[in-house]
Coordinates of C-alpha atoms in Angstrom, one line a residue:
Chain E
M1 CA 26.3 -36.7 55.0
K2 CA 26.0 -35.9 51.7
K3 CA 25.5 -32.2 52.2
K4 CA 28.9 -32.6 54.1
R5 CA 30.1 -34.2 51.2
D6 CA 29.2 -32.2 48.8
L7 CA 30.6 -28.4 51.3
I8 CA 34.0 -30.7 51.2
I9 CA 34.6 -31.1 47.9
G10 CA 33.2 -27.9 46.8
L11 CA 35.8 -26.4 49.2
A12 CA 38.8 -28.1 48.4
L13 CA 37.6 -27.6 44.8
I14 CA 37.9 -23.4 45.4
V15 CA 41.1 -24.1 47.6
V16 CA 42.7 -26.2 44.2
L17 CA 41.1 -23.1 42.1
L18 CA 43.0 -20.3 43.6
V19 CA 46.3 -22.4 44.0
V20 CA 45.8 -22.9 40.3
L21 CA 44.9 -19.2 39.5
R22 CA 48.0 -17.9 41.6
I23 CA 50.5 -20.0 39.6
L24 CA 49.4 -19.4 36.7
E25 CA 50.0 -15.4 37.0
V26 CA 53.0 -15.6 38.7
N27 CA 54.6 -18.2 35.8
I28 CA 52.3 -16.5 33.0
S29 CA 55.1 -13.4 31.5
P30 CA 52.8 -10.2 30.8
Q31 CA 55.1 -10.2 27.2
S32 CA 53.8 -13.7 26.5
Q33 CA 51.2 -14.6 24.3
W34 CA 49.2 -16.7 27.6
A35 CA 48.8 -13.0 29.4
M36 CA 45.8 -12.9 27.7
L37 CA 44.7 -15.7 30.0
L38 CA 45.2 -13.4 32.8
T39 CA 42.6 -10.6 31.6
V40 CA 40.2 -12.9 30.3
L41 CA 40.4 -14.5 33.8
K42 CA 39.5 -11.7 35.2
K43 CA 37.7 -9.9 33.2
G44 CA 35.7 -12.7 32.8
S45 CA 34.7 -13.3 36.5
I46 CA 33.8 -10.1 36.6
Y47 CA 31.2 -10.5 33.6
A48 CA 29.5 -13.3 35.4
L49 CA 28.9 -11.8 38.5
V50 CA 27.1 -8.9 36.1
A51 CA 25.7 -11.6 34.0
V52 CA 24.3 -13.6 37.3
S53 CA 23.1 -10.6 38.7
M54 CA 20.8 -10.1 35.2
N55 CA 20.1 -13.6 35.4
L56 CA 18.4 -13.3 38.6
L57 CA 16.4 -10.8 37.2
N58 CA 15.6 -11.9 33.7
G59 CA 16.2 -16.2 34.4
F60 CA 14.4 -15.9 38.7
T61 CA 12.3 -13.2 38.4
G62 CA 11.1 -13.1 34.8
L63 CA 11.1 -9.3 35.0
F64 CA 12.9 -8.3 31.4
S65 CA 15.6 -5.6 32.5
L66 CA 18.2 -3.9 30.0
G67 CA 18.9 -1.9 32.7
Q68 CA 22.2 -3.5 33.8
A69 CA 24.8 -1.3 32.3
G70 CA 23.7 1.3 34.0
F71 CA 23.9 0.1 37.3
M72 CA 27.1 -1.0 36.4
M73 CA 28.2 2.7 35.6
I74 CA 26.8 3.6 39.2
G75 CA 29.4 0.9 40.7
A76 CA 32.4 2.0 38.7
Y77 CA 31.8 6.2 39.4
T78 CA 30.6 5.1 43.3
Y79 CA 33.7 3.4 43.5
A80 CA 36.5 5.6 41.6
I81 CA 35.0 8.9 43.4
F82 CA 34.9 7.6 46.8
T83 CA 38.4 5.7 46.7
I84 CA 40.8 8.1 44.7
P85 CA 43.4 8.8 47.3
V86 CA 42.9 12.8 48.4
D87 CA 46.9 13.4 46.8
Q88 CA 45.7 12.5 43.5
R89 CA 42.0 13.9 43.6
E90 CA 43.9 17.6 42.6
M91 CA 45.1 15.7 39.2
V92 CA 42.2 13.6 38.1
Y93 CA 39.6 16.7 39.1
M94 CA 42.0 19.5 37.1
Y95 CA 38.5 21.1 35.3
Y96 CA 36.9 21.1 39.0
D97 CA 39.3 22.2 41.6
G98 CA 39.9 19.0 43.0
G99 CA 36.0 18.0 43.4
I100 CA 33.7 18.5 46.2
I101 CA 35.0 15.3 47.8
Q102 CA 38.0 15.0 49.7
F103 CA 38.2 12.3 51.4
A104 CA 39.2 8.6 50.1
L105 CA 37.6 5.3 51.6
P106 CA 39.3 1.6 51.3
A107 CA 38.4 0.2 48.5
V108 CA 36.8 -2.1 50.0
L109 CA 34.6 -0.1 51.7
G110 CA 34.3 1.7 47.9
I111 CA 33.3 -1.5 46.5
I112 CA 30.1 -2.6 48.5
L113 CA 29.3 2.0 48.3
A114 CA 29.4 1.1 44.9
G115 CA 26.9 -2.1 45.5
I116 CA 24.5 1.1 47.3
A117 CA 24.8 3.0 45.8
A118 CA 23.5 0.8 42.3
A119 CA 20.6 -0.9 44.9
L120 CA 19.9 2.8 46.1
F121 CA 19.1 3.9 42.5
A122 CA 17.2 0.6 41.6
F123 CA 14.9 0.4 44.4
L124 CA 13.5 4.4 43.6
I125 CA 13.6 3.8 40.2
G126 CA 11.9 0.3 40.6
I127 CA 8.7 1.9 42.2
P128 CA 7.5 3.3 39.3
V129 CA 9.0 0.6 35.8
L130 CA 8.5 -1.9 38.2
R131 CA 4.5 -2.0 36.7
L132 CA 5.7 -2.7 33.5
K133 CA 6.0 -5.5 31.8
S134 CA 7.8 -7.9 29.8
D135 CA 8.8 -5.5 26.8
Y136 CA 7.7 -1.9 28.6
L137 CA 10.3 -3.1 31.1
A138 CA 13.0 -3.5 29.1
I139 CA 12.3 0.0 26.8
A140 CA 12.6 1.3 30.3
T141 CA 15.1 -0.3 32.2
L142 CA 17.3 0.7 29.1
G143 CA 16.3 4.3 28.8
F144 CA 16.9 5.0 33.3
A145 CA 20.5 3.5 31.5
E146 CA 21.1 6.0 29.1
I147 CA 19.5 8.8 30.8
M148 CA 21.9 7.9 33.3
K149 CA 24.6 8.0 31.3
A150 CA 23.8 11.3 29.9
L151 CA 23.5 12.6 33.7
F152 CA 27.1 11.1 35.1
Q153 CA 28.3 13.3 32.1
W154 CA 26.9 15.6 33.1
D155 CA 29.0 19.2 33.4
S156 CA 27.5 21.1 36.3
L157 CA 27.9 17.6 37.7
G158 CA 31.5 18.1 37.1
P159 CA 33.0 18.5 40.8
L160 CA 31.5 15.0 41.7
T161 CA 31.4 12.3 38.7
N162 CA 34.2 15.0 36.6
G163 CA 31.8 15.2 34.0
S164 CA 33.0 13.5 30.5
N165 CA 36.2 13.2 31.4
M166 CA 37.6 10.0 32.7
L167 CA 37.6 8.9 36.3
R168 CA 41.6 7.4 37.3
S169 CA 44.5 6.5 40.1
Y170 CA 42.1 5.3 42.5
P171 CA 43.4 1.8 44.1
T172 CA 42.8 -0.7 41.9
P173 CA 43.0 -5.0 42.8
A174 CA 41.5 -6.3 40.9
S175 CA 43.4 -5.3 37.9
A176 CA 46.8 -6.0 39.8
S177 CA 45.5 -9.8 40.9
V178 CA 43.6 -11.9 39.3
I179 CA 42.4 -13.6 42.7
Y180 CA 40.9 -10.6 43.5
P181 CA 38.4 -10.6 41.2
F182 CA 38.1 -14.2 41.4
V183 CA 37.1 -14.2 45.0
V184 CA 34.8 -10.9 45.0
S185 CA 32.2 -11.9 42.3
G186 CA 32.9 -15.9 43.5
I187 CA 31.3 -14.7 46.8
C188 CA 28.8 -12.6 45.7
I189 CA 27.6 -15.6 43.2
A190 CA 27.5 -17.6 46.2
I191 CA 25.1 -15.0 47.7
I192 CA 22.9 -15.1 45.1
V193 CA 22.5 -18.6 45.1
M194 CA 21.8 -18.8 48.1
L195 CA 19.0 -16.7 47.6
I196 CA 18.0 -18.3 45.2
N197 CA 17.3 -21.8 47.3
S198 CA 15.7 -19.6 49.3
T199 CA 11.9 -19.3 49.9
Y200 CA 12.7 -15.3 48.3
G201 CA 14.0 -17.5 45.6
R202 CA 11.2 -19.6 44.9
A203 CA 8.9 -16.8 45.4
F204 CA 10.3 -15.1 42.8
K205 CA 10.1 -18.1 40.4
A206 CA 7.0 -18.4 41.1
I207 CA 6.6 -15.0 39.7
R208 CA 8.5 -16.4 36.6
D209 CA 6.6 -18.9 36.2
D210 CA 2.6 -17.5 36.6
E211 CA 2.4 -14.1 38.5
I212 CA -1.5 -14.0 38.4
A213 CA -1.0 -17.8 40.7
A214 CA 2.0 -16.0 42.1
E215 CA 0.0 -13.8 43.3
A216 CA -2.8 -15.9 44.3
M217 CA -0.6 -17.9 46.3
G218 CA 0.0 -14.6 48.9
I219 CA 2.7 -13.6 46.9
N220 CA 3.2 -10.0 47.6
L221 CA 4.5 -9.1 43.9
A222 CA 5.7 -5.2 43.7
H223 CA 7.7 -6.4 47.0
H224 CA 9.0 -9.0 46.2
K225 CA 10.0 -7.4 42.5
R226 CA 11.4 -4.9 44.5
I227 CA 13.5 -7.2 46.1
A228 CA 14.7 -8.7 42.7
F229 CA 15.7 -6.1 40.8
T230 CA 17.2 -4.2 44.3
V231 CA 19.3 -7.1 45.1
S232 CA 20.5 -7.5 41.1
S233 CA 21.8 -4.5 40.7
F234 CA 23.0 -4.2 44.5
F235 CA 25.4 -7.0 42.5
A236 CA 26.0 -5.6 39.7
G237 CA 27.1 -2.2 41.5
I238 CA 29.6 -4.6 42.6
S239 CA 31.0 -5.8 39.7
G240 CA 31.0 -2.7 38.3
A241 CA 33.8 -1.9 40.4
L242 CA 35.2 -4.7 39.5
L243 CA 35.1 -3.6 36.1
A244 CA 36.5 0.4 37.4
M245 CA 39.7 -1.5 38.8
F246 CA 40.4 -4.0 36.0
Q247 CA 40.1 -1.1 33.6
T248 CA 42.2 1.6 35.6
N249 CA 39.8 4.1 34.6
V250 CA 36.0 5.1 34.5
Q251 CA 33.8 6.9 31.5
A252 CA 30.3 7.4 31.3
K253 CA 30.6 6.2 27.4
S254 CA 32.4 3.1 27.7
F255 CA 28.6 1.8 29.8
N256 CA 26.3 1.7 26.9
S257 CA 24.1 -0.4 26.2
A258 CA 26.4 -2.7 23.7
M259 CA 27.0 -3.4 26.9
T260 CA 23.8 -4.7 28.1
Y261 CA 23.3 -6.3 25.6
E262 CA 27.4 -7.7 25.7
I263 CA 25.9 -9.7 29.4
L264 CA 22.4 -9.9 28.0
L265 CA 23.6 -12.4 25.3
I266 CA 26.3 -14.1 27.7
V267 CA 23.2 -14.8 29.9
V268 CA 20.6 -16.4 26.9
I269 CA 23.8 -18.5 25.9
G270 CA 24.5 -20.0 29.2
G271 CA 20.8 -20.5 29.5
I272 CA 18.3 -17.9 31.1
G273 CA 17.7 -19.7 34.1
S274 CA 21.1 -21.3 35.1
V275 CA 23.5 -19.3 37.3
T276 CA 26.1 -21.6 36.3
G277 CA 25.7 -21.3 32.4
S278 CA 26.2 -17.7 32.9
V279 CA 29.1 -18.8 34.6
I280 CA 31.0 -21.0 31.9
S281 CA 29.1 -18.2 29.0
S282 CA 31.2 -15.3 30.2
F283 CA 34.5 -17.1 30.8
L284 CA 34.0 -18.4 26.8
F285 CA 31.9 -14.8 26.2
I286 CA 34.9 -13.0 27.0
A287 CA 37.4 -15.3 25.6
C288 CA 36.0 -15.5 22.2
S289 CA 35.7 -11.8 21.9
E290 CA 39.4 -10.6 23.5
W291 CA 41.5 -12.9 22.7
L292 CA 40.5 -16.0 20.3
L293 CA 38.1 -14.5 18.0
R294 CA 40.4 -11.4 17.7
F295 CA 42.3 -12.5 14.8
L296 CA 38.4 -12.0 12.9
D297 CA 39.8 -8.5 13.1
E298 CA 42.9 -8.8 11.8
Q299 CA 44.2 -8.9 7.9
H300 CA 45.4 -12.4 7.3
V301 CA 48.2 -13.1 4.2
I302 CA 48.6 -16.3 4.0
G303 CA 51.6 -16.4 1.1
D304 CA 50.0 -13.8 -2.1
F305 CA 45.9 -15.4 -0.9
T306 CA 44.8 -11.9 1.1
V307 CA 42.3 -14.0 3.6
P308 CA 38.7 -12.7 2.7
L309 CA 35.6 -10.5 4.9
L310 CA 38.7 -10.3 8.0
R311 CA 39.1 -6.9 8.6
S312 CA 38.0 -4.5 11.8
G313 CA 35.1 -4.4 12.8
F314 CA 34.1 -8.4 11.3
R315 CA 33.9 -10.0 15.5
K316 CA 31.2 -8.2 16.2
V317 CA 29.2 -9.9 12.5
V318 CA 30.3 -12.6 13.8
F319 CA 29.0 -12.5 17.2
S320 CA 26.1 -11.3 15.5
I321 CA 25.4 -14.5 13.5
I322 CA 26.4 -16.9 16.3
I323 CA 23.2 -15.2 18.4
M324 CA 20.6 -15.6 15.7
V325 CA 21.6 -19.3 15.6
I326 CA 21.5 -19.9 19.0
V327 CA 17.9 -17.9 19.1
L328 CA 17.4 -19.5 16.7
F329 CA 18.1 -22.8 17.5
F330 CA 19.9 -23.4 20.9
R331 CA 17.1 -21.6 22.4
Q332 CA 18.0 -23.1 25.5
G333 CA 21.8 -22.4 25.6
I334 CA 24.2 -24.8 27.3
M335 CA 23.0 -25.4 30.6
G336 CA 19.2 -24.5 30.2
T337 CA 17.2 -24.0 33.1
R338 CA 20.0 -26.7 34.8
E339 CA 23.2 -26.8 36.8
F340 CA 26.6 -27.7 37.1
S341 CA 26.8 -29.3 41.1
I342 CA 28.9 -31.2 42.2
S343 CA 26.7 -33.6 43.5
G344 CA 24.8 -33.7 40.6
I345 CA 29.3 -35.5 38.8
I346 CA 30.0 -37.6 41.7
D347 CA 26.5 -39.2 40.7
K348 CA 26.7 -39.9 37.3
I349 CA 30.0 -41.1 37.6
T350 CA 28.7 -43.6 40.3
G351 CA 25.8 -43.9 38.4
K352 CA 23.0 -43.5 40.5
S353 CA 19.4 -43.5 39.3
R354 CA 18.1 -40.1 38.1
K355 CA 15.1 -40.2 40.4
A356 CA 17.4 -40.5 43.6
K357 CA 19.6 -38.2 41.9
R358 CA 16.6 -35.6 41.1
E359 CA 15.5 -36.4 45.5
G360 CA 19.1 -35.5 46.1
G361 CA 18.9 -32.2 43.7
N362 CA 15.8 -31.2 46.5
S363 CA 16.2 -31.9 49.4
Chain F
M1 CA -23.9 -23.6 61.3
S2 CA -25.5 -19.7 60.6
E3 CA -21.9 -18.3 60.9
T4 CA -21.2 -15.8 57.8
V5 CA -18.4 -16.5 56.2
L6 CA -18.7 -14.8 53.2
K7 CA -20.9 -12.1 52.1
V8 CA -20.8 -10.5 48.8
E9 CA -23.1 -7.3 48.8
N10 CA -24.6 -5.4 46.6
V11 CA -21.5 -5.9 44.1
T12 CA -22.0 -4.3 40.3
M13 CA -18.6 -5.5 38.2
Q14 CA -19.4 -3.3 35.6
F15 CA -16.6 -2.8 32.7
G16 CA -16.8 0.2 30.0
G17 CA -20.9 0.2 29.8
V18 CA -21.3 -3.8 30.0
I19 CA -22.2 -5.4 33.4
A20 CA -20.8 -8.4 33.6
V21 CA -22.2 -8.7 37.6
D22 CA -25.4 -6.9 38.6
N23 CA -26.4 -6.4 42.6
M24 CA -24.7 -9.6 43.3
N25 CA -25.7 -10.7 47.2
I26 CA -24.5 -13.8 48.5
V27 CA -23.6 -15.0 51.5
V28 CA -21.7 -18.4 52.1
N29 CA -22.5 -19.7 55.7
K30 CA -19.0 -21.9 57.6
G31 CA -18.1 -24.8 56.4
E32 CA -21.2 -25.0 54.0
I33 CA -20.6 -26.3 49.8
V34 CA -22.0 -23.5 47.6
S35 CA -22.2 -23.6 44.1
M36 CA -22.5 -20.6 41.7
I37 CA -23.7 -21.9 38.0
G38 CA -24.7 -20.0 35.0
P39 CA -24.2 -20.2 31.3
N40 CA -20.8 -19.0 29.9
G41 CA -20.9 -15.3 30.1
A42 CA -22.9 -15.2 32.9
G43 CA -19.6 -13.3 34.9
K44 CA -19.1 -16.3 37.4
T45 CA -15.6 -16.1 37.4
T46 CA -15.8 -12.0 36.8
A47 CA -17.8 -12.6 40.5
F48 CA -14.6 -15.0 41.4
N49 CA -12.3 -12.1 40.8
V50 CA -13.5 -9.5 42.8
I51 CA -13.6 -11.5 45.7
T52 CA -10.2 -12.3 45.3
G53 CA -9.7 -9.6 44.4
V54 CA -8.1 -9.0 40.9
Y55 CA -10.8 -6.6 40.0
A56 CA -12.2 -3.7 42.4
P57 CA -15.8 -3.8 41.9
S58 CA -17.9 -0.9 40.3
N59 CA -19.7 -0.7 44.0
G60 CA -20.5 -3.1 46.4
A61 CA -18.5 -5.0 49.0
V62 CA -17.6 -7.8 50.4
Y63 CA -17.4 -9.0 54.1
F64 CA -15.5 -12.7 54.5
G65 CA -15.9 -13.0 58.6
G66 CA -17.4 -10.1 59.1
K67 CA -14.7 -7.8 58.4
K68 CA -15.0 -6.1 55.0
I69 CA -12.3 -7.1 52.7
V70 CA -13.1 -5.1 49.6
E71 CA -15.5 -1.7 48.7
N72 CA -16.2 0.5 45.4
Y73 CA -17.9 2.7 45.1
P74 CA -18.1 4.8 41.6
Q75 CA -15.6 7.1 40.2
G76 CA -13.9 8.3 37.8
K77 CA -14.3 7.7 34.3
M78 CA -17.3 5.1 35.7
K79 CA -18.9 8.2 37.9
K80 CA -20.5 9.1 34.6
L81 CA -20.3 5.6 32.9
Y82 CA -22.4 3.7 36.1
K83 CA -25.4 2.2 35.2
G84 CA -26.0 -0.4 38.0
E85 CA -28.0 -0.3 41.6
N86 CA -27.4 1.4 44.9
N87 CA -25.5 4.6 43.8
G88 CA -24.2 6.5 46.4
M89 CA -24.1 3.5 48.8
Y90 CA -21.0 2.9 49.3
S91 CA -18.5 5.5 49.6
H92 CA -14.7 4.5 50.9
S93 CA -12.6 2.6 48.2
I94 CA -11.2 -0.6 49.9
A95 CA -9.2 -2.5 47.1
P96 CA -6.3 -5.3 48.6
T97 CA -4.3 -7.0 46.6
P98 CA -5.2 -11.1 45.2
D99 CA -2.5 -12.1 47.8
K100 CA -3.7 -9.9 50.6
I101 CA -7.1 -11.6 50.1
T102 CA -5.3 -15.2 50.3
Q103 CA -3.1 -13.9 53.2
L104 CA -6.2 -14.0 55.1
G105 CA -7.5 -16.3 53.9
I106 CA -9.3 -17.0 50.9
A107 CA -7.6 -19.8 48.5
R108 CA -8.8 -20.2 45.0
T109 CA -8.0 -22.9 42.3
F110 CA -8.4 -20.9 38.5
Q111 CA -10.6 -22.5 35.7
N112 CA -7.4 -22.9 33.1
I113 CA -4.9 -24.4 35.8
R114 CA -2.6 -22.6 36.8
L115 CA 0.2 -24.6 37.8
F116 CA 4.0 -23.3 38.0
K117 CA 5.5 -24.9 35.4
S118 CA 8.9 -25.1 35.8
Q119 CA 8.4 -27.0 38.9
T120 CA 7.7 -30.4 41.1
V121 CA 5.1 -30.8 42.2
F122 CA 6.8 -30.1 45.4
E123 CA 7.9 -27.1 45.1
N124 CA 4.3 -25.6 43.6
I125 CA 3.1 -26.8 47.5
L126 CA 6.1 -25.3 48.9
I127 CA 6.2 -21.6 47.3
A128 CA 2.4 -21.5 49.2
E129 CA 4.5 -21.6 52.7
H130 CA 6.1 -18.8 51.9
L131 CA 3.3 -16.7 53.0
R132 CA 3.8 -17.7 56.8
R133 CA 7.2 -16.6 56.7
T134 CA 8.6 -14.7 59.4
S135 CA 12.0 -14.7 58.4
N136 CA 13.3 -11.5 56.4
L137 CA 15.4 -11.4 53.4
F138 CA 18.5 -11.5 55.2
T139 CA 18.0 -14.6 57.3
A140 CA 16.1 -16.4 54.7
T141 CA 19.1 -16.0 51.2
F142 CA 21.8 -16.7 54.9
H143 CA 20.0 -19.9 56.3
L144 CA 19.5 -17.8 58.9
N145 CA 16.1 -20.1 59.6
M146 CA 16.2 -23.4 59.6
A147 CA 14.1 -24.5 61.4
E148 CA 11.6 -22.3 59.5
E149 CA 12.6 -24.1 56.4
E150 CA 12.5 -27.5 57.4
K151 CA 9.0 -26.5 58.6
M152 CA 7.9 -25.3 55.5
R153 CA 9.0 -28.6 54.1
R154 CA 7.2 -30.8 56.5
E155 CA 4.3 -28.8 56.5
A156 CA 4.1 -29.3 52.5
D157 CA 5.1 -32.7 52.6
E158 CA 2.4 -33.9 54.9
L159 CA -0.4 -31.5 53.1
L160 CA 0.9 -34.4 50.0
E161 CA 0.9 -37.1 51.8
I162 CA -2.6 -36.7 53.0
L163 CA -3.9 -35.5 49.6
E164 CA -2.5 -38.8 48.5
L165 CA 0.0 -36.9 46.4
S166 CA 3.7 -37.8 47.3
D167 CA 3.5 -40.5 44.2
V168 CA 3.9 -37.8 41.9
R169 CA 6.1 -35.6 44.9
N170 CA 9.5 -34.7 42.5
E171 CA 7.1 -35.2 38.4
M172 CA 6.8 -31.6 36.8
A173 CA 3.6 -30.6 37.7
T174 CA 2.7 -29.7 34.4
S175 CA 3.3 -33.6 33.3
L176 CA 0.7 -35.2 35.2
P177 CA -2.6 -36.4 34.0
Y178 CA -4.7 -32.9 33.6
G179 CA -7.2 -34.6 37.0
K180 CA -3.5 -34.3 38.8
Q181 CA -3.6 -31.6 37.6
R182 CA -6.5 -30.1 39.7
R183 CA -5.3 -31.9 42.7
V184 CA -2.9 -30.7 42.7
E185 CA -4.1 -27.1 42.1
M186 CA -6.3 -27.7 45.0
A187 CA -3.4 -28.8 47.0
R188 CA -1.9 -25.6 46.6
A189 CA -4.7 -23.6 48.2
L190 CA -5.2 -25.3 51.2
A191 CA -1.4 -24.8 51.6
T192 CA -1.8 -21.3 52.0
K193 CA -4.2 -22.6 55.1
P194 CA -7.0 -21.2 53.9
S195 CA -10.6 -20.8 55.7
L196 CA -12.2 -20.5 52.8
L197 CA -11.7 -22.3 49.2
L198 CA -12.7 -21.1 46.0
L199 CA -13.0 -23.4 42.7
D200 CA -13.2 -21.7 39.4
E201 CA -14.6 -24.8 37.8
P202 CA -12.8 -28.5 39.0
A203 CA -14.9 -30.9 37.2
A204 CA -13.7 -28.8 33.8
G205 CA -12.3 -31.1 30.9
M206 CA -12.8 -34.3 33.6
N207 CA -14.5 -37.0 32.0
P208 CA -17.1 -38.9 34.5
Q209 CA -14.8 -41.2 36.2
E210 CA -12.1 -38.6 37.7
T211 CA -15.2 -35.5 38.4
D212 CA -16.3 -38.7 41.2
E213 CA -13.1 -39.2 42.1
L214 CA -13.0 -34.9 42.0
T215 CA -16.4 -34.9 44.2
A216 CA -15.5 -37.3 46.8
F217 CA -12.2 -35.5 47.0
I218 CA -13.8 -32.4 47.6
G219 CA -16.1 -33.5 50.2
R220 CA -13.8 -34.9 51.7
I221 CA -10.8 -31.6 52.5
R222 CA -13.6 -30.0 53.7
N223 CA -13.9 -32.5 56.3
D224 CA -10.2 -32.8 57.1
F225 CA -10.0 -29.1 56.6
G226 CA -12.5 -27.6 58.4
L227 CA -13.3 -25.4 54.6
T228 CA -16.3 -23.4 53.4
I229 CA -16.2 -24.4 50.0
F230 CA -17.6 -21.7 47.2
M231 CA -17.4 -23.4 43.4
I232 CA -18.3 -22.3 40.3
E233 CA -18.9 -25.2 38.3
H234 CA -20.5 -26.6 35.0
H235 CA -21.5 -30.7 35.7
M236 CA -24.3 -30.5 37.3
D237 CA -24.4 -34.2 38.6
L238 CA -21.1 -33.1 41.0
V239 CA -23.5 -29.4 41.5
M240 CA -26.1 -31.4 42.9
E241 CA -24.9 -33.9 44.3
I242 CA -22.3 -32.1 46.4
S243 CA -23.7 -28.3 47.1
D244 CA -25.8 -27.6 50.1
R245 CA -27.1 -24.0 47.9
I246 CA -27.4 -22.9 44.8
Y247 CA -26.6 -19.4 42.9
V248 CA -27.6 -19.2 39.6
L249 CA -25.9 -16.3 37.9
D250 CA -27.3 -15.2 34.1
F251 CA -26.4 -12.1 32.5
G252 CA -24.9 -10.8 35.5
K253 CA -27.9 -11.6 37.7
T254 CA -29.3 -13.9 40.2
I255 CA -31.6 -15.8 38.5
A256 CA -32.1 -18.1 41.5
E257 CA -30.7 -19.4 45.5
G258 CA -31.8 -22.4 47.2
I259 CA -30.9 -26.4 47.7
P260 CA -30.7 -28.5 44.7
E261 CA -34.0 -29.7 44.4
E262 CA -35.3 -26.4 44.2
I263 CA -32.9 -25.4 41.9
Q264 CA -33.7 -28.1 39.5
N265 CA -37.2 -27.5 39.8
N266 CA -37.1 -24.2 39.3
P267 CA -38.7 -23.0 35.8
R268 CA -36.1 -19.3 35.6
V269 CA -33.4 -21.6 35.9
I270 CA -34.6 -24.5 33.9
E271 CA -35.3 -21.0 30.6
A272 CA -31.7 -19.6 31.5
Y273 CA -30.6 -23.3 30.4
L274 CA -32.2 -24.2 27.6
G275 CA -33.1 -20.8 26.4
G276 CA -29.7 -20.4 26.2
A277 CA -26.2 -22.6 25.1
V278 CA -26.1 -25.7 27.2
D279 CA -22.6 -26.2 28.4
E280 CA -22.4 -29.6 30.4

């Protein structure tokens, strides 16, 4: 009964959210100062997906991987390559005689294919690198992402990837409407949450807590790590496709290691091991970096007084300080490993005992 | 009575130039409680790690229920270094990972408790149910296997009930007192439905009263679950009270074997214990 109640409330909230988004979208004109809000919502929802996918690895399976930007790039390229309309290809691939692919898939298929391509790469790269532990795994995955970045810009692959030139003119539904990235990300995050709550998710958490004990419980480490890595990359690939739509163009050099660190920062701020934390912090992070903290990058003059320090790039300094403060004093992030749930809030409001709440959360 | 469950045959474990376990031969029969004692560093835990697949032995084989589950011979670098006996007796390498051993029906606990620290007692037990899953990633994620999920939860709860841990079901596993943590760890091992249970110093760090309770507990789970138990232990009261047979290890070698009375009066055992550091 309680589950049913939560489900109904959850669905109702989703409908309300979508309606609100739609209203915002219709009413905010591109010229108004609130137009940035739509950008934040779009990009935030895309980053939320990749942050949750990274959290599945780092927070729930205990695999410290820094390859997320690389998998996003694979997703973004796959989406772009396969969805550019045939009549546009001659123009996009102008240096490569229109490229080698002469067909176009619908956007939805392109998104799924983006996920599959990223997952395939992850599966293959996972065979050697998942033997590594902690920092070594981080270095190997980061290296992989850099190699992929270089590979995609390689001139010989030009007919496929357009070399170091940008891919564009593909369908961009996520850029046109804020609903689109929200729905796609929402579905993907829901699937990740369902995975985490399944028996496989419990096995992942066991591996995170104690590999040796997990193995003694009959959990095949290699198999489960590979699943987590592949699934995480699948969703990173999908978020890459969404990002490609959002940016309306794709270029390998934008998927640099700084992007991975941004995602890592989101995960850490939100709380390693909390899905809702990652989602909340993606919106916060994107809002700060794209909108609210932009003023730090501009020179401000009040009367005769020029505000010191504020210049291009100062935003990055502030971010670095925020990271240090979080790592030093708020290691748990916003949510720690807790989750934000409807039933939790209702219980809090109606004042049920802690114990009952915990039982409710577990069963 | 004499159906052999576990047989360790000529197992030698050599790390570099150091022989940790030297030509070990152990037989554990069905329904027995067999203990392995010996001073610190005698190679007891190493022997456990060989049986459970954590290490591949340098030489020798392990049989479980009549089936060979582990075998190895000196190869690679060890070929030149090997100083142990029976070189050339084995020519195959069977090196399963620990999870395979667990799936065969050998469960273990650890010397320093290894519970899943961010999870409740119930969740700790529930993880052991994962190895009997029939669902795949897809059906598990989309909850198409609700019947199995419910069965897992029901079985975990039943086990907690039997082992009288229901009252701490929703506590964080590592927030429990030490004795309870040991019991949860054993419960978790039992949740894998083993036929052989390996206990690595179950009474370590326990006071006499907790040790007494543990003694009763081990005897009880042996009977209730039809288990065979092989354990490492330093508490002599516990060992002498519940063991059917005892193996004594010193510097990797088995120096004595027999029923508790024989061991207590064995001069070599007394020498090993009084000569070295007595760990009681």
